[in-house]
XYZ file of N, CA, C and O in Angstrom:
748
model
N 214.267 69.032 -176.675
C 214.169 69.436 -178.054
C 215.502 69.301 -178.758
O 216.489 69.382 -178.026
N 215.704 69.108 -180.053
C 216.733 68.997 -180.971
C 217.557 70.099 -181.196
O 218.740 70.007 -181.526
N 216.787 71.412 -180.975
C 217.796 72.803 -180.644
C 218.051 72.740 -179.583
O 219.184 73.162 -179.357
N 217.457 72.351 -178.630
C 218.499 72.842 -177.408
C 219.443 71.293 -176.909
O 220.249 71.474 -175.997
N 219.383 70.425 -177.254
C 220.336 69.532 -177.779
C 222.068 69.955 -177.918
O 223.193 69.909 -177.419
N 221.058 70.460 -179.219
C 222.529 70.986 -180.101
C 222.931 72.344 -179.574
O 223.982 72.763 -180.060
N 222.466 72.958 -178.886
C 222.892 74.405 -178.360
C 223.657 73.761 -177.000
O 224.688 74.328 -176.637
N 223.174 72.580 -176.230
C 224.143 72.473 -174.887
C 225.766 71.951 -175.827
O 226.926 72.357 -175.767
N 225.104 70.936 -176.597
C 226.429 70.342 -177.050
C 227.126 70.872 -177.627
O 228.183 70.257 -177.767
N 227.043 72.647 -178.510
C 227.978 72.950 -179.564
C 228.416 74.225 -178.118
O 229.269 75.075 -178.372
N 227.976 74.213 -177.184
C 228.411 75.325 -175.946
C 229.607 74.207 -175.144
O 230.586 74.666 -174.556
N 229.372 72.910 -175.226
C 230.421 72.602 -174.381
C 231.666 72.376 -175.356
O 232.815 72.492 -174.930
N 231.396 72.061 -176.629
C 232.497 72.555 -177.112
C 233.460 73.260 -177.468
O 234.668 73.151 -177.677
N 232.204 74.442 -177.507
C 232.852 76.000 -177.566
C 233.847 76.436 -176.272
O 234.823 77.185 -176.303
N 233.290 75.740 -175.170
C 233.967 76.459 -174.107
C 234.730 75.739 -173.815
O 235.341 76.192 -172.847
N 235.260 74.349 -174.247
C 236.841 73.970 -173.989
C 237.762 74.453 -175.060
O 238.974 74.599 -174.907
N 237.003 74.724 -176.305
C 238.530 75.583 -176.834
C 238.301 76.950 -176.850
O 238.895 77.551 -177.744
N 237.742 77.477 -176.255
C 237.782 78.756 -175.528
C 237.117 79.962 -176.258
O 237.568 81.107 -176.307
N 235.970 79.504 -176.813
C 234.929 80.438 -177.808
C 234.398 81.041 -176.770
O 234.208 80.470 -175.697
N 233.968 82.867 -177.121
C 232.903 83.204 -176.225
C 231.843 82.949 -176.890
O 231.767 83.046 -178.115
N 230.698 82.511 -175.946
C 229.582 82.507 -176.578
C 228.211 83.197 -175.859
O 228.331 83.823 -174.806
N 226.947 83.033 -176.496
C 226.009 83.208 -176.076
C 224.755 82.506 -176.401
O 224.711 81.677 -177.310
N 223.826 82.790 -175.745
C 222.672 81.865 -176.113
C 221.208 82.832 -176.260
O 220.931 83.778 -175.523
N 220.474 82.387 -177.266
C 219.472 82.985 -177.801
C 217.859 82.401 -177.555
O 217.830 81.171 -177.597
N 216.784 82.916 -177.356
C 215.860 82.579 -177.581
C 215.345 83.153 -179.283
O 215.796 84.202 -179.743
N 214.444 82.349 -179.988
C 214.150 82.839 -181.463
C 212.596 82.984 -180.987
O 212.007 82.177 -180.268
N 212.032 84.235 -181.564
C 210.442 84.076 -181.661
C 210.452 83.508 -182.995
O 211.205 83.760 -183.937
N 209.430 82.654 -182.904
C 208.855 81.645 -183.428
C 207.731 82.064 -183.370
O 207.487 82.759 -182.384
N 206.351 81.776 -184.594
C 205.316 81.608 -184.205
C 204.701 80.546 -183.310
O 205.400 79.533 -183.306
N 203.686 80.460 -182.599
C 203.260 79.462 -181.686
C 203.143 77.990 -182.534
O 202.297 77.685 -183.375
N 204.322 77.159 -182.007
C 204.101 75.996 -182.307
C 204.103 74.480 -181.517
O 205.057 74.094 -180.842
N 202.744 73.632 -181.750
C 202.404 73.291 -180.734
C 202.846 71.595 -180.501
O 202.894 71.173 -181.657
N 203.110 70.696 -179.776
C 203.410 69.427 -180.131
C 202.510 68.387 -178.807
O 202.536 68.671 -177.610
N 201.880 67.364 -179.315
C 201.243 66.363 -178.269
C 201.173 65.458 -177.743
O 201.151 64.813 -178.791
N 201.094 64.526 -176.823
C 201.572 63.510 -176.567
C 200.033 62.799 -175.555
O 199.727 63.056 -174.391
N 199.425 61.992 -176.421
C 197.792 61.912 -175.889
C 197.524 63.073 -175.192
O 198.213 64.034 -175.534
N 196.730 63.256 -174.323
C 196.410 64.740 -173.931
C 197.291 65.362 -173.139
O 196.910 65.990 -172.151
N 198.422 65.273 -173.439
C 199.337 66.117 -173.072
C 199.528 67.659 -173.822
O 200.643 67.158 -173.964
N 199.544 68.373 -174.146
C 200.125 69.598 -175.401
C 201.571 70.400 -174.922
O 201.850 70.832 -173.804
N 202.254 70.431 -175.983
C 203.362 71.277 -175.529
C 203.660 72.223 -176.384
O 203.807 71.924 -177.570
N 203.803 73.515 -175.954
C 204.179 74.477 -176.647
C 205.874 74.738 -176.678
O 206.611 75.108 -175.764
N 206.164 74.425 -177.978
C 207.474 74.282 -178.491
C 207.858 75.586 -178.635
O 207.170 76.470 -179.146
N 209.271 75.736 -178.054
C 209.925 77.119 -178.745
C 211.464 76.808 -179.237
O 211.796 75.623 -179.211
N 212.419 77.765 -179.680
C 213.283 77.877 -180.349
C 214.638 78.486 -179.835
O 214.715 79.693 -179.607
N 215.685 77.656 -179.660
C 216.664 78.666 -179.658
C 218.030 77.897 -180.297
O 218.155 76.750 -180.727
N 219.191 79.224 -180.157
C 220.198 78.648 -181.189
C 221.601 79.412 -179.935
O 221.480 79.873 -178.800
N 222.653 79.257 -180.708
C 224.123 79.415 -180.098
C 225.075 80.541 -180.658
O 225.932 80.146 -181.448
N 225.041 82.174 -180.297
C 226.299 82.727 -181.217
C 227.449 82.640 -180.337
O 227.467 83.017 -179.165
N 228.791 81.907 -181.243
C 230.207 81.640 -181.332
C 230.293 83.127 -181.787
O 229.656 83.915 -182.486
N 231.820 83.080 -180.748
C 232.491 84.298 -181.138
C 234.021 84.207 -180.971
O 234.408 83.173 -180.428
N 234.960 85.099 -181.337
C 236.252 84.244 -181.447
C 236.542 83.977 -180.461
O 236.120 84.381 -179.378
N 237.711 82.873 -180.837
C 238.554 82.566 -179.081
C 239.078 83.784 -179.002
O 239.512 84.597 -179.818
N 238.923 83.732 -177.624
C 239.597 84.714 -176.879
C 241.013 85.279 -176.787
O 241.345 86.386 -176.365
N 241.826 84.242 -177.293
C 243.234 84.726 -177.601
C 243.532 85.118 -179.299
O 244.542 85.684 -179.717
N 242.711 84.791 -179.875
C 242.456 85.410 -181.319
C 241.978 86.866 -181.481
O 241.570 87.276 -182.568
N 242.043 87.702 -180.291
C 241.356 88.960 -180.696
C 242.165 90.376 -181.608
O 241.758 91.516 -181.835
N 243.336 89.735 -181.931
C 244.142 91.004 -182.466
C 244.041 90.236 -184.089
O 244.343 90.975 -185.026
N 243.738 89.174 -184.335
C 243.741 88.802 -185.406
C 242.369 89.295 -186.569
O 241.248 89.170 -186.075
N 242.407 89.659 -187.569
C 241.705 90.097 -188.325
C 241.299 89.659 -189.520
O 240.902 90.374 -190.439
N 241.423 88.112 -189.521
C 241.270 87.241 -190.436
C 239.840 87.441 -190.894
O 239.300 87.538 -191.996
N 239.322 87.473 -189.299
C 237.563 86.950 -189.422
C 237.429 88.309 -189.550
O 238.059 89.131 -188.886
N 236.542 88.577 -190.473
C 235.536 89.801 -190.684
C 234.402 89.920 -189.890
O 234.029 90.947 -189.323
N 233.735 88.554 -189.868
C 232.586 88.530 -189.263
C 232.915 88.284 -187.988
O 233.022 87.060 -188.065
N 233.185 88.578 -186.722
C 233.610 88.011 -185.414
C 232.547 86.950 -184.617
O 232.869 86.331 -183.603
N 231.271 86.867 -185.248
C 230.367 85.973 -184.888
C 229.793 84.930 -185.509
O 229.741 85.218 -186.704
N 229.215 83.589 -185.265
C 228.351 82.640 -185.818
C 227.404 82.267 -185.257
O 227.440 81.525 -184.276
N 226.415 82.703 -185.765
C 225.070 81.546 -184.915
C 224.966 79.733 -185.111
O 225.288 79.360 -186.239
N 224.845 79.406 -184.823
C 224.577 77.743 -184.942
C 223.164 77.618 -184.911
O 222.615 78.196 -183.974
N 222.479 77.032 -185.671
C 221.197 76.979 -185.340
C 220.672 75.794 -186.124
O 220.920 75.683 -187.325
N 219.915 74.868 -185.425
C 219.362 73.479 -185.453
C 218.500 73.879 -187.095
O 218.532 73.015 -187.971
N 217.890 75.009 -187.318
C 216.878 75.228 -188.414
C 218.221 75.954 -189.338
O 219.277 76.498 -189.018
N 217.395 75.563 -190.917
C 218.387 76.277 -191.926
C 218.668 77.454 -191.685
O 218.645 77.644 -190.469
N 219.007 78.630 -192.440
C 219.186 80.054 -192.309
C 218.564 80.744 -192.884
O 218.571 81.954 -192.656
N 217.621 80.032 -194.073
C 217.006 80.664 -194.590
C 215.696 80.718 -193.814
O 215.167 81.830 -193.830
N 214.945 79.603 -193.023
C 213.922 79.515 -192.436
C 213.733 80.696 -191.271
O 212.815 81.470 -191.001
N 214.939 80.468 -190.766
C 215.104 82.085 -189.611
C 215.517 83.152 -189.818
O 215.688 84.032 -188.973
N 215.785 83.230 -191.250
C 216.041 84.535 -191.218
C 215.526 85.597 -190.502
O 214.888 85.127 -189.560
N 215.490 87.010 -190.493
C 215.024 88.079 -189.965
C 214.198 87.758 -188.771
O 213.911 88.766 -188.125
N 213.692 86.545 -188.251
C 213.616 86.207 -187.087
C 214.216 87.088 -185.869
O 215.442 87.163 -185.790
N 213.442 87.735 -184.947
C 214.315 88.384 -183.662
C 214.239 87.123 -182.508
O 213.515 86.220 -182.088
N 215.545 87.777 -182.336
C 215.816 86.414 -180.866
C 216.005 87.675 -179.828
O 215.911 88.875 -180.086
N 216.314 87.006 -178.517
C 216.728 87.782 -177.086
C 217.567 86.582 -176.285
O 217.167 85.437 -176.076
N 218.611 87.063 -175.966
C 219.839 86.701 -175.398
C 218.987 86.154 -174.013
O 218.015 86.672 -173.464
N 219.729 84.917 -173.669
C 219.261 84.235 -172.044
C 220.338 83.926 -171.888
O 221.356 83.765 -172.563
N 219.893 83.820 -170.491
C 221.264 83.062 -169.868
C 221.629 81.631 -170.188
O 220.810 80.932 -170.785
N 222.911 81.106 -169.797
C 223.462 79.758 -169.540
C 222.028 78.966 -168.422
O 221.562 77.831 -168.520
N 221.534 80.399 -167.139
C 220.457 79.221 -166.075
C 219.711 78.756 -166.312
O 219.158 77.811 -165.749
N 219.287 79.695 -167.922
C 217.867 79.868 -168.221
C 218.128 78.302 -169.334
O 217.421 77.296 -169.265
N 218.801 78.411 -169.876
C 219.402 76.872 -170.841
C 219.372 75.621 -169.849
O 218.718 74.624 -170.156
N 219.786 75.661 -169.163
C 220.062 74.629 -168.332
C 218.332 74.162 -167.456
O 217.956 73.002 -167.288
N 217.570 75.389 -167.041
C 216.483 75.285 -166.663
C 215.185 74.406 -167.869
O 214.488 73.399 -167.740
N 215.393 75.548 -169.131
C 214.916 74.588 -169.951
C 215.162 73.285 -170.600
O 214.307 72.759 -171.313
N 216.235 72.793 -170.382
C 216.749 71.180 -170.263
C 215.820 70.547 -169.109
O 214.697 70.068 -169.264
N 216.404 70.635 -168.164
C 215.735 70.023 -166.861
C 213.673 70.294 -166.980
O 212.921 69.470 -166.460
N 213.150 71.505 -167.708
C 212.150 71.290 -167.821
C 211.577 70.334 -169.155
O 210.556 69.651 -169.090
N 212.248 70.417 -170.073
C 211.977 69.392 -171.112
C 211.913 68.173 -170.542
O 210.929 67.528 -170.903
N 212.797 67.512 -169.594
C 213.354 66.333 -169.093
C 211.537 65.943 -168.566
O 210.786 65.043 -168.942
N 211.295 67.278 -167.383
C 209.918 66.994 -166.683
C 208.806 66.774 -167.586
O 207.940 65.977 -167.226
N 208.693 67.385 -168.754
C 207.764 67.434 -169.318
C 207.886 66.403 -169.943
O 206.963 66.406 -170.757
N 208.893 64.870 -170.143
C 209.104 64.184 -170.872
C 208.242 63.003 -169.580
O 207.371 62.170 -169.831
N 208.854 63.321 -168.249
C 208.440 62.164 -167.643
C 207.093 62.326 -167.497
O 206.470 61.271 -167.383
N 206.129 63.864 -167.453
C 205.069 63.789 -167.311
C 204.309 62.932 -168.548
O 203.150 62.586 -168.320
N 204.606 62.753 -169.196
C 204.182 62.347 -170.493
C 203.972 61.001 -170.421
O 202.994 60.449 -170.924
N 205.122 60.266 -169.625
C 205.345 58.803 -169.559
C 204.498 58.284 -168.274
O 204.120 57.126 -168.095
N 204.263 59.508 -167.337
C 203.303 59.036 -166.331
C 204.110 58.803 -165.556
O 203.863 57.838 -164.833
N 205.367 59.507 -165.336
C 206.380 59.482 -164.102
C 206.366 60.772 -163.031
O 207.317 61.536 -163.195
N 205.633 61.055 -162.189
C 205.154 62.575 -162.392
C 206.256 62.497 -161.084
O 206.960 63.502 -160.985
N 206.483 61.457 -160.101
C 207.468 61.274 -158.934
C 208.627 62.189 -159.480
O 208.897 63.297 -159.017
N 209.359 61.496 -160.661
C 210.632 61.996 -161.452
C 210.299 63.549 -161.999
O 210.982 64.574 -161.985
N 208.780 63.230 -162.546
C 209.111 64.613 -163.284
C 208.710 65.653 -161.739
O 209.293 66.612 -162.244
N 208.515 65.884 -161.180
C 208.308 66.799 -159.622
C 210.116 67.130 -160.029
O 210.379 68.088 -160.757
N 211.232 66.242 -159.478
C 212.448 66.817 -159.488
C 212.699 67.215 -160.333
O 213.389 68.160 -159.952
N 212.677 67.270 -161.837
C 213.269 67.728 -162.939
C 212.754 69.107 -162.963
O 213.709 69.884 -162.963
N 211.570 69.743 -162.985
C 210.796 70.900 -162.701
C 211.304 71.482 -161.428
O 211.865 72.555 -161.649
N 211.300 71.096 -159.993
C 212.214 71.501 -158.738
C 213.715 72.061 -159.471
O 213.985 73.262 -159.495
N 214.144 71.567 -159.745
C 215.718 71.474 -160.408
C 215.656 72.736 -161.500
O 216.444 73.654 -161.272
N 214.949 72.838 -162.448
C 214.477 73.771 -163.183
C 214.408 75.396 -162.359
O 215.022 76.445 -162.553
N 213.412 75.008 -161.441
C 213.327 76.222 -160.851
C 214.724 76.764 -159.744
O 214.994 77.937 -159.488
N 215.128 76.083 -159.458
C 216.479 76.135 -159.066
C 217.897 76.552 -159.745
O 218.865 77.242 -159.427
N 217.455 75.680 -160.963
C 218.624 76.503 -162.493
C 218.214 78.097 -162.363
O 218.978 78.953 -161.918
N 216.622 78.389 -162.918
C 216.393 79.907 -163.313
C 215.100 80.042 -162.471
O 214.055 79.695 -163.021
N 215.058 80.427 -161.422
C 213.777 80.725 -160.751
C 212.884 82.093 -161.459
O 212.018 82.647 -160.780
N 213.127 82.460 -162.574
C 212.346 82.950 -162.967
C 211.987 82.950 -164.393
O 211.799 83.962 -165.068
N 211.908 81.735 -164.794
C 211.942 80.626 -166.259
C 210.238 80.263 -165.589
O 209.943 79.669 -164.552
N 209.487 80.782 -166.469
C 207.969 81.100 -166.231
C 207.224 79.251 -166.883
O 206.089 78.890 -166.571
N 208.111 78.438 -167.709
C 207.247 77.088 -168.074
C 207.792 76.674 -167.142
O 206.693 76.457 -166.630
N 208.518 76.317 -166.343
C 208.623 75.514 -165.139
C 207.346 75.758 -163.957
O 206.678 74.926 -163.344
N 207.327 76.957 -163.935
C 206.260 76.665 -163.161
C 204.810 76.380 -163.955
O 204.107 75.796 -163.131
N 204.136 76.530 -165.088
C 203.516 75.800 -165.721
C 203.676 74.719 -165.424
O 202.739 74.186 -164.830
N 205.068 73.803 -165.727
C 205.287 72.402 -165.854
C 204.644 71.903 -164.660
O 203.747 71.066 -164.553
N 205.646 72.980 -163.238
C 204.784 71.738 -161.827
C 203.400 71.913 -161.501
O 202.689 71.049 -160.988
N 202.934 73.468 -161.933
C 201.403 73.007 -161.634
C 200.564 72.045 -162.359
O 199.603 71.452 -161.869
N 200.995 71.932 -163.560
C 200.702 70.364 -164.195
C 200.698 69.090 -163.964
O 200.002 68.117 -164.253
N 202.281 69.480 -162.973
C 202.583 67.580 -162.242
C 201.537 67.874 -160.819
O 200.925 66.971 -160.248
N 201.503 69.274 -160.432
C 200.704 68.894 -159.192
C 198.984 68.477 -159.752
O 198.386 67.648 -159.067
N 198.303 69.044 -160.916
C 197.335 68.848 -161.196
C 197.210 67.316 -161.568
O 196.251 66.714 -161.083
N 197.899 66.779 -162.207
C 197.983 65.725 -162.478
C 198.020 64.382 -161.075
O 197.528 63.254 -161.117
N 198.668 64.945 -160.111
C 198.838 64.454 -158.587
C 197.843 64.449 -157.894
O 197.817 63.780 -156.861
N 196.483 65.410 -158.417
C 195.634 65.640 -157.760
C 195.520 66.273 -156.186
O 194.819 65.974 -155.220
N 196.525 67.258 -156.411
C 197.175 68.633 -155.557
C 196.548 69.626 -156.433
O 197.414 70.330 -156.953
N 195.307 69.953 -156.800
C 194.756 71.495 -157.276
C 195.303 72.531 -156.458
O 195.770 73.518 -157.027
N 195.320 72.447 -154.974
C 195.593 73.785 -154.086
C 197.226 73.706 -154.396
O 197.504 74.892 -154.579
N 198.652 72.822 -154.578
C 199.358 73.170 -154.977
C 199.759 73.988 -156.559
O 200.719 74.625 -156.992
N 198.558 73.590 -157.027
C 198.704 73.787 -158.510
C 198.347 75.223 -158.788
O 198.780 76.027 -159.613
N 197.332 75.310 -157.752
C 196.552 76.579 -157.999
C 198.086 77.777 -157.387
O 198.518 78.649 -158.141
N 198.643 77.559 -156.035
C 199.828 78.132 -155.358
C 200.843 78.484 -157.293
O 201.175 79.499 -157.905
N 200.927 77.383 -157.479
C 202.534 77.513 -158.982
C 202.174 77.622 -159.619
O 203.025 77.413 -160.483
N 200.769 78.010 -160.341
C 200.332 78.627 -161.602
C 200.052 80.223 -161.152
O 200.303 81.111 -161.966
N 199.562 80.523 -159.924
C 199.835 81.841 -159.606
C 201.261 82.589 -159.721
O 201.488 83.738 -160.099
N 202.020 81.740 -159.347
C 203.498 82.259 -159.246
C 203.905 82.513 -160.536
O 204.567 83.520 -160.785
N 203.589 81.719 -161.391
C 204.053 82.025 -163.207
C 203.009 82.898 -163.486
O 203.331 83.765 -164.298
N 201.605 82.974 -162.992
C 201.244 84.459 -163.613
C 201.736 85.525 -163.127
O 201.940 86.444 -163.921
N 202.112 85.744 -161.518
C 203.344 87.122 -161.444
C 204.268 87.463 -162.559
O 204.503 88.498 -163.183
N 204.906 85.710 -162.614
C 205.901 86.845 -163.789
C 205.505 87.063 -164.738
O 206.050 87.986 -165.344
N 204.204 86.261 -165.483
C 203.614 86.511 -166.479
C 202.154 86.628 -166.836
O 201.371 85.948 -167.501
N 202.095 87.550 -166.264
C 200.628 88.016 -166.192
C 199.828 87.561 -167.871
O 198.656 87.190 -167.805
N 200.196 87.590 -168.641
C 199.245 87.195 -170.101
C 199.733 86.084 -170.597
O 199.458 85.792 -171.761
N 200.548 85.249 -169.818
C 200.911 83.943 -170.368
C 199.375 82.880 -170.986
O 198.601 82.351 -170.188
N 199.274 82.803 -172.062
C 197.608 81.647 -171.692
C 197.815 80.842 -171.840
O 196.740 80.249 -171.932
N 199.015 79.809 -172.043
C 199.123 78.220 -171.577
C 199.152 78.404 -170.030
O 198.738 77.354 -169.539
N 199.485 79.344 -169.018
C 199.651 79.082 -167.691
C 197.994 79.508 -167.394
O 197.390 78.843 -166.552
N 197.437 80.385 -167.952
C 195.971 80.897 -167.911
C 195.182 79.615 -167.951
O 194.256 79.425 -167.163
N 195.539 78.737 -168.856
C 194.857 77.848 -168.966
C 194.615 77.111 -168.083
O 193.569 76.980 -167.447
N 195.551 76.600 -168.001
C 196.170 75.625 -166.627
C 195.557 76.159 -165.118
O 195.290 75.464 -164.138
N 195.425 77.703 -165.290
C 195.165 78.139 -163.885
C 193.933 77.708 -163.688
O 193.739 77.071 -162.652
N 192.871 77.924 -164.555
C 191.443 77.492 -164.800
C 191.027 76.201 -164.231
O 190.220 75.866 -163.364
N 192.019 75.460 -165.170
C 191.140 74.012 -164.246
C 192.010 74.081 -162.978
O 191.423 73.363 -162.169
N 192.946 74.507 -162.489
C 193.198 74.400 -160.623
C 191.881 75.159 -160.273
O 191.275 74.750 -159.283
N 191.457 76.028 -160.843
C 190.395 77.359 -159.960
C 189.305 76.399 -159.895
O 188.906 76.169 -158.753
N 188.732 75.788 -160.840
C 187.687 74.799 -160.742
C 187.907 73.734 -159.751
O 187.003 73.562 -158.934
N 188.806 73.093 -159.691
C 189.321 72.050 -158.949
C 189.233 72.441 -157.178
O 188.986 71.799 -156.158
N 189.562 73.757 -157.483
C 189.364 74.091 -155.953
C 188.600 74.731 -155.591
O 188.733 75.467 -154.614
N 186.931 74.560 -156.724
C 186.044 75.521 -155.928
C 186.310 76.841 -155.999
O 185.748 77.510 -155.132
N 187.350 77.729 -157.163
C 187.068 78.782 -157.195
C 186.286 79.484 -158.602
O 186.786 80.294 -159.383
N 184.985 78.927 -158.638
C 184.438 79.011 -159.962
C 184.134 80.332 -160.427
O 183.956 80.334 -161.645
N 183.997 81.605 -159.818
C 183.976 82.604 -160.349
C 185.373 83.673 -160.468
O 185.601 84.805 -160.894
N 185.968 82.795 -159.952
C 187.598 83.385 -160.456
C 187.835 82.634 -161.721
O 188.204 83.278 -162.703
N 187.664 81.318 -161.814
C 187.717 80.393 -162.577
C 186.941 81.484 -164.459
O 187.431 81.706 -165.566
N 185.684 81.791 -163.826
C 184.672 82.306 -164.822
C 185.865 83.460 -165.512
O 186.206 83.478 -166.695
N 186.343 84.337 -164.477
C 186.723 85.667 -164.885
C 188.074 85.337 -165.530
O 188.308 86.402 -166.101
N 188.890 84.701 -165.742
C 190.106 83.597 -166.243
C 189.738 83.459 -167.417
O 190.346 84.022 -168.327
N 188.416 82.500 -167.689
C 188.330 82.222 -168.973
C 187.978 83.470 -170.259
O 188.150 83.330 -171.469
N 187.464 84.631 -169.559
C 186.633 85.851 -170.166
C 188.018 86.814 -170.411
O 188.140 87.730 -171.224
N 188.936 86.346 -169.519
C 190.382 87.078 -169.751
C 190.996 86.242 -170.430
O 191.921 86.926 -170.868
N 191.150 85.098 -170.882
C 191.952 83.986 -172.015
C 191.171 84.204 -173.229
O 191.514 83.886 -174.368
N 190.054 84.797 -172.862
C 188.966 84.842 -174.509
C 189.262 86.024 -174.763
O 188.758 86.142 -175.880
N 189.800 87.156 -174.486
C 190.638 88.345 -174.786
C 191.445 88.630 -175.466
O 191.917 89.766 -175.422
């Protein structure tokens, strides 16, 4: 995505001349993007700069912070965000990456980019969406069905992973789990 683009690139700048910073997720309403029957649910985040670190007795800046953010300021305003980590940034890179090769029909490539993902932030809940996708797509339902369970632990009401769980449950013959899935996504 074009925010998180610009959030790796205005962080590596920040941190050679020695800004503290942080990184944000923005709620956004659900917004969705497609790629033939692919769907992706797009989200948002931005970068607050804060002074260099050897600037702290100085009192020039009033404001000691800046957000950077790919969208105007007026569009996000009053918007609430929640602070993530650097793993969790880096995880969602490497899952964009997967979700790019799944798209292209590279699912070999996209398997590592999603692996790698979960390795950045093992508990960054679209990565595992992402691989039960590459495994569904692989025609591995019983793996798919295994890593869409694991993202409903951490996220029990997620319903893009709900979704996803559905057709593994079908796929593997579990049609009345499958049934009780869909009666809980219609909720």
């Amino acid at each position: 995505g074009n925010c998180l683009s610009l959030v790796i690139m205005t962080a590596a700048l920040a941190k050679e001349i020695g800004l503290e910073l942080s990184y944000q997720t923005v709620m956004t309403p659900e917004i969705w993007g497609r790629s033939g029957a692919l769907y992706f649910n797009i989200g948002h985040v931005n970068i607050v700069l804060g002074k260099r670190r050897f600037d702290d007795r100085s009192n020039w800046d009033k404001n000691p912070q800046m957000t950077i953010d790919f969208i105007p300021p007026e569009e996000t305003a009053g918007q609430r965000t929640t602070e993530i980590s650097e793993e969790t940034v880096v995880a969602m890179y490497f899952n964009n990456r997967a979700a790019e090769n799944i798209a292209d029909g590279e699912l070999d490539q996209a398997y590592h980019w999603a692996k790698a993902a979960i390795q950045a932030d093992p508990n960054f809940v679209a990565t595992y969406n992402t691989l039960g996708v590459i495994y569904l797509r692989h025609n591995d339902a019983q793996m798919a069905y295994i890593t869409l369970a694991r993202a409903l632990q951490l996220e029990p009401d997620n319903k893009v992973t709900m979704s996803n769980m559905i057709q593994a449950m079908v796929e593997t013959n579990r049609l009345s789990e499958a049934n009780q899935m869909r009666e809980r996504l219609a909720t």
